[in-house]
Short mmCIF file of C-alpha atoms in Angstrom, two decimals:
data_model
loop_
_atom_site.label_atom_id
_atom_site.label_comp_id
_atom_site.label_asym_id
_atom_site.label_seq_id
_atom_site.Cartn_x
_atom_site.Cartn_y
_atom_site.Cartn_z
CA UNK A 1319 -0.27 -9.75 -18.03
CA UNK A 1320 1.61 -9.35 -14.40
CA UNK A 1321 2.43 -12.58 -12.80
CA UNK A 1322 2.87 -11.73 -9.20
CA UNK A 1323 5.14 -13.96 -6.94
CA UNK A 1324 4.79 -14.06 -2.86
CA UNK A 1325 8.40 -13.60 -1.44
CA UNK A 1326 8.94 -16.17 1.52
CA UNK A 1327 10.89 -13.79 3.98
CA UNK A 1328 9.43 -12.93 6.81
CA UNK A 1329 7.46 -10.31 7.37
CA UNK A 1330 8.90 -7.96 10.11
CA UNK A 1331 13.06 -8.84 10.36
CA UNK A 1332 14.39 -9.85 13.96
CA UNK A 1333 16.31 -6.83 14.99
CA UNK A 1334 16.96 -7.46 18.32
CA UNK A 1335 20.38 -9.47 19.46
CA UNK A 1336 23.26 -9.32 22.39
CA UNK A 1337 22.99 -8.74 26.00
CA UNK A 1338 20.61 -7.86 28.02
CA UNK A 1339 22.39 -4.75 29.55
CA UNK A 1340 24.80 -3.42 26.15
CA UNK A 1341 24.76 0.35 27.62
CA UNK A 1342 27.22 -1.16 30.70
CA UNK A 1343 29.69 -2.88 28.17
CA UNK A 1344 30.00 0.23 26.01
CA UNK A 1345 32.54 2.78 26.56
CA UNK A 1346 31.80 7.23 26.86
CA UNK A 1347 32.77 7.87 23.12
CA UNK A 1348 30.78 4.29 22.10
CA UNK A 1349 27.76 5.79 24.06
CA UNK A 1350 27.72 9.07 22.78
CA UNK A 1351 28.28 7.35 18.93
CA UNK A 1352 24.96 5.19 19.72
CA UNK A 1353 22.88 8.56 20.96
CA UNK A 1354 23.62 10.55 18.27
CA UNK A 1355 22.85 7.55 15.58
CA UNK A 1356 19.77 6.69 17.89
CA UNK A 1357 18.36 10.28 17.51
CA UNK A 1358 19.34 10.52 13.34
CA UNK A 1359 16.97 7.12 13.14
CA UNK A 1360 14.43 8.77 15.29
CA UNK A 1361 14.13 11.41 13.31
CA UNK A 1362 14.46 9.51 9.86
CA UNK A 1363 11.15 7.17 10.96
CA UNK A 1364 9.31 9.99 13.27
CA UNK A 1365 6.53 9.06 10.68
CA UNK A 1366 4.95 5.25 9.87
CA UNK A 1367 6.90 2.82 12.84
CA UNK A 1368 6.43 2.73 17.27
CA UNK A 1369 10.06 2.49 17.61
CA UNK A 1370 11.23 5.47 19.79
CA UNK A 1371 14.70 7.27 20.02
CA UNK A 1372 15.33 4.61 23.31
CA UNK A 1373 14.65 1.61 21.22
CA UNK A 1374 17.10 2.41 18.47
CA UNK A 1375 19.76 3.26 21.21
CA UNK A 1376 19.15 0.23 22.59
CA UNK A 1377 18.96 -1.73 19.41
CA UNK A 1378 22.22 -0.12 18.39
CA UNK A 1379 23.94 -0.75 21.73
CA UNK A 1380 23.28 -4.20 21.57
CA UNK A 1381 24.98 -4.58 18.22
CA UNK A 1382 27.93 -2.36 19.02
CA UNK A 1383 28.59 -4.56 22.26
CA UNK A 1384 28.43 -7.63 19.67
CA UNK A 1385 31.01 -6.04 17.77
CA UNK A 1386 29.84 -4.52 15.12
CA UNK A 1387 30.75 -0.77 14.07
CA UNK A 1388 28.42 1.70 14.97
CA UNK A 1389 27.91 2.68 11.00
CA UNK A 1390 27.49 -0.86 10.26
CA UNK A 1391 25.18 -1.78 12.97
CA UNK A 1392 22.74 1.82 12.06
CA UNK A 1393 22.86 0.40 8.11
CA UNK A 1394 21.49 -2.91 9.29
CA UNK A 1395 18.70 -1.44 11.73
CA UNK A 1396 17.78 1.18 9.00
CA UNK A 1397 17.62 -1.36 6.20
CA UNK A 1398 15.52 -3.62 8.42
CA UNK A 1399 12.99 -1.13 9.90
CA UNK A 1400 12.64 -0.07 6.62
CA UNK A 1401 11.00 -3.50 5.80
CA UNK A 1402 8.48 -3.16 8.36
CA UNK A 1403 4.58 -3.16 6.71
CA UNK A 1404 3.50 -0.40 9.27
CA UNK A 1405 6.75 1.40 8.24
CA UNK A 1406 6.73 4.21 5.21
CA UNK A 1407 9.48 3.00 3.19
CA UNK A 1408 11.54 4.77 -0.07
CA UNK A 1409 9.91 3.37 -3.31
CA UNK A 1410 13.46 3.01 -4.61
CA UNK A 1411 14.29 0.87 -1.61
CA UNK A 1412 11.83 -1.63 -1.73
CA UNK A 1413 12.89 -5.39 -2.47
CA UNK A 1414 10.23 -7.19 -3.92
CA UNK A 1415 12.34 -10.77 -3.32
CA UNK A 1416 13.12 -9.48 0.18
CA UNK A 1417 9.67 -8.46 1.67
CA UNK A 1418 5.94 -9.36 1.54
CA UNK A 1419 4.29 -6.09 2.29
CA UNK A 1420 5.18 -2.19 2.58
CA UNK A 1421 3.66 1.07 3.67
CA UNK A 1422 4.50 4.34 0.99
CA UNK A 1423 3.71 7.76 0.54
CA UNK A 1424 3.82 9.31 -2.78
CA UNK A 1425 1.61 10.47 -5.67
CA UNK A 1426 -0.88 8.90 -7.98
CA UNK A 1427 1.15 9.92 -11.26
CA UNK A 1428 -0.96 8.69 -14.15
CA UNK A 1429 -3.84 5.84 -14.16
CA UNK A 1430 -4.70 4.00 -17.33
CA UNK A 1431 -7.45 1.82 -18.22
CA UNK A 1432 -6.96 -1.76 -16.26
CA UNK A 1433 -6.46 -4.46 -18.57
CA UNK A 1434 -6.03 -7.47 -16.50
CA UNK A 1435 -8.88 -9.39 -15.31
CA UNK A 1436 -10.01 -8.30 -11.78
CA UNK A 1437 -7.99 -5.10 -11.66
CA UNK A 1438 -10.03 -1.87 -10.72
CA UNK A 1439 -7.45 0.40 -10.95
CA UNK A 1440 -3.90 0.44 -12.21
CA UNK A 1441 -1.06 3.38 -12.59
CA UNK A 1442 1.89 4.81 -11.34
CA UNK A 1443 3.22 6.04 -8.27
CA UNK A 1444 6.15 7.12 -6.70
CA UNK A 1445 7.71 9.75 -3.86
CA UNK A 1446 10.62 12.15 -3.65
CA UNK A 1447 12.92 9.32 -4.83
CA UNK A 1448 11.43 9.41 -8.14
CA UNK A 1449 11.27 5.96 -8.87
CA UNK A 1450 7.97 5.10 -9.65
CA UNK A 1451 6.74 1.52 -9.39
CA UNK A 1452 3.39 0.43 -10.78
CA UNK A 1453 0.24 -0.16 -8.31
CA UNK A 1454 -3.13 -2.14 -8.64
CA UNK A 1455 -6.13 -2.32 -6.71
CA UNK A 1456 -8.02 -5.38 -7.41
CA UNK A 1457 -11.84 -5.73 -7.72
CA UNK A 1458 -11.90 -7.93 -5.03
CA UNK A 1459 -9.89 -5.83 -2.54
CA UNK A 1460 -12.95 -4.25 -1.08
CA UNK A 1461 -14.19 -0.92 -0.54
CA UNK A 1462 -11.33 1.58 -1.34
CA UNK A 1463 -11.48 4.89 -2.13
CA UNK A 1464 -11.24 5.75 -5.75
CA UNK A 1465 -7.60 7.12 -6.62
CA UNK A 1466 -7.22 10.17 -9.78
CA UNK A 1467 -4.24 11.35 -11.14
CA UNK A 1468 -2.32 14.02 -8.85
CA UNK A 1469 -3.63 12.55 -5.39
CA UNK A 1470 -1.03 12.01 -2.76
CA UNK A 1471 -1.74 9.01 -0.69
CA UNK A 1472 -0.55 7.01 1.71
CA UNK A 1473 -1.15 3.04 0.94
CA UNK A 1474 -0.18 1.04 4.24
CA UNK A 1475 0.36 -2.88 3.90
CA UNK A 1476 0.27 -3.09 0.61
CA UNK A 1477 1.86 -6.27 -1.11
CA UNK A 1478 4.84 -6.35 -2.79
CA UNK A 1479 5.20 -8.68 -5.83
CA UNK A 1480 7.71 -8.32 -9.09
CA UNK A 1481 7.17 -8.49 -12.71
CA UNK A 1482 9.28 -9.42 -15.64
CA UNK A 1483 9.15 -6.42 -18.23
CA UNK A 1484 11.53 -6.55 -21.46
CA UNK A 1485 13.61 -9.81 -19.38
CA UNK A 1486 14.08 -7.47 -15.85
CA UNK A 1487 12.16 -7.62 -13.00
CA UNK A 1488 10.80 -5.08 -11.86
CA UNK A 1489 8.70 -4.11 -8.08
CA UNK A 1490 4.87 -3.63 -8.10
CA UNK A 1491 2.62 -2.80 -5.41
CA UNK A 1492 -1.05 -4.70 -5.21
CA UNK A 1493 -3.75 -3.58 -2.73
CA UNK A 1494 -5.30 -6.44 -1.30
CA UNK A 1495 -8.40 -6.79 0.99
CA UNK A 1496 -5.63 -5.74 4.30
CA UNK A 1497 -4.23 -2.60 2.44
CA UNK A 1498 -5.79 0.38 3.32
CA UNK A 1499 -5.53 3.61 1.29
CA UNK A 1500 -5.72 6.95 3.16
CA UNK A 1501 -5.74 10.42 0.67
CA UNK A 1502 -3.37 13.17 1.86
CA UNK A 1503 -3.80 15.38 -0.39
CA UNK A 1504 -6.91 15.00 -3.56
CA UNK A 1505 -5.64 15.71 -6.80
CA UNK A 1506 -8.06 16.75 -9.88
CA UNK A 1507 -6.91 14.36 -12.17
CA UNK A 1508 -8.57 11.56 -14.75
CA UNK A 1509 -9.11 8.18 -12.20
CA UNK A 1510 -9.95 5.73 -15.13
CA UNK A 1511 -11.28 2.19 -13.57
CA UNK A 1512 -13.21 -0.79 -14.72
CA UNK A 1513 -16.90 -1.25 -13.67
CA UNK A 1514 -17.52 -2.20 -10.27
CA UNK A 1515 -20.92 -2.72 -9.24
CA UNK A 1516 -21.11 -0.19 -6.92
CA UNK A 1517 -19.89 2.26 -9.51
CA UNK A 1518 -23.62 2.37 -11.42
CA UNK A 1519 -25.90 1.67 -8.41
CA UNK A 1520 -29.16 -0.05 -8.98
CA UNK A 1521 -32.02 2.48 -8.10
CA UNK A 1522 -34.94 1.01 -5.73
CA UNK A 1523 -38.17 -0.04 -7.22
CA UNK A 1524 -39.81 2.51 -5.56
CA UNK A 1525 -37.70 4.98 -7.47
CA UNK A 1526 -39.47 5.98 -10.79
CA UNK A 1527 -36.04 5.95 -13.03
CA UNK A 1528 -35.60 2.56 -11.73
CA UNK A 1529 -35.94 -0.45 -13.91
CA UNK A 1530 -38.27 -2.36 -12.16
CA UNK A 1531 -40.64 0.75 -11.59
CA UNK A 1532 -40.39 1.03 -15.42
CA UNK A 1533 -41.44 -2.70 -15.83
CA UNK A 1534 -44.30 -3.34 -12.76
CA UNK A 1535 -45.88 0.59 -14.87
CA UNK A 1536 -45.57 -1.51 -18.38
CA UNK A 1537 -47.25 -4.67 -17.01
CA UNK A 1538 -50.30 -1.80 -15.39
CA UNK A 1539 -50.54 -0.11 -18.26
CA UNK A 1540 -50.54 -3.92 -20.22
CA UNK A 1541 -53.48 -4.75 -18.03
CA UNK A 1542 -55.66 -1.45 -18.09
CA UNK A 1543 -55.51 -2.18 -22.05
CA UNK A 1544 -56.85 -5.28 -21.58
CA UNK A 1545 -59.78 -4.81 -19.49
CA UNK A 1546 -60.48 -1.70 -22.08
CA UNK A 1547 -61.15 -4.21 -24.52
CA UNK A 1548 -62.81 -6.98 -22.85
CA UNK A 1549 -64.76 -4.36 -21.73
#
């Protein structure tokens, strides 16, 4: 019962703008402002993104040269970073009418029984913000490791689509065939799914529990009857 909506913005924001040299047009006390900011987004994304602490300095100096303030112009890279697929982004920070896809880290909270047509797995997760948004793999999504209730995961690229509950909309995460899910931590937890064929796999004939084996020793034993009597 989700309906799922592709935003239209793009997918990784344009961050870079001004001159080519900003660190010449910047003053001692501007510089040092940009370095210490540059080094508190380091640290904030040392985890999910390639920007280093030279990028953001020069990323900031650019937009302090433009004018801005150098709170403003750390606000604006943070937000936009933050909207990065590749980049592990706050649950409670994720606009669904703002971005496509997203990277998080948090844990599987509670899985229920998937009610929606192609849906393997549905449930909640959510990270030290404790927000928690709701999460699907589809059938169709490929090979992806089963989730249970307690595991701690990181799911990188997943989409990001919004549904209306009780007249508000609120953000959901679907793993597609590009998501991929990588466990962090297993938790010992229920992991209720629908069937998937690969969930029950069909032994080979060869195999004397297998179905066919069962059917090709019927039709033996059909004709070892029958010679018997014509016999």
């Amino acid at each position: 019962d989700t309906y799922y909506e592709r935003t239209t913005s793009d997918e990784a924001p344009d961050v870079e703008s001004g001159p080519e040299n900003p660190f010449a047009e910047l003053t001692q006390s501007q510089l040092a402002e940009v370095n210490q900011q540059a080094a508190r987004l380091d640290e904030a994304f040392e985890v999910g993104t390639a920007l280093s602490r030279a990028s953001f300095s020069q990323l900031l100096a650019r937009r302090v040269a433009d004018g801005e303030s150098i709170l403003d112009a750390t606000l604006e890279i943070k937000e936009s970073v933050q909207q990065f697929p590749d980049t592990i982004q706050p649950i409670a920070e994720i606009d669904p009418f703002a971005q496509y896809q997203t990277t998080v880290r948090g844990t599987i909270d509670v899985l229920w029984e998937p009610r929606g047509q192609g849906q393997y797995q549905v449930g909640l997760i959510s990270d030290e913000t404790n927000d928690p948004v709701k999460i699907t793999i589809w059938r169709n999504s490929g090979d992806k490791p089963l989730l249970k209730e307690g595991d701690i995961v990181e799911v990188n690229r997943c989409q990001v689509n919004a549904y209306q509950r009780d007249g508000s909309w609120e953000t959901t995460l679907a793993v597609d065939a590009e998501c991929e899910i990588h466990h962090i931590e297993h938790g010992d937890g229920d992991a209720p799914r629908s069937g998937r064929q690969t969930d029950t796999p069909n032994a080979p004939a060869w195999d004397t529990e297998s179905d066919t084996h069962a059917w090709i020793s019927e039709v033996d034993m059909e004709k070892a009857v029958k010679v018997t009597l014509d016999d």
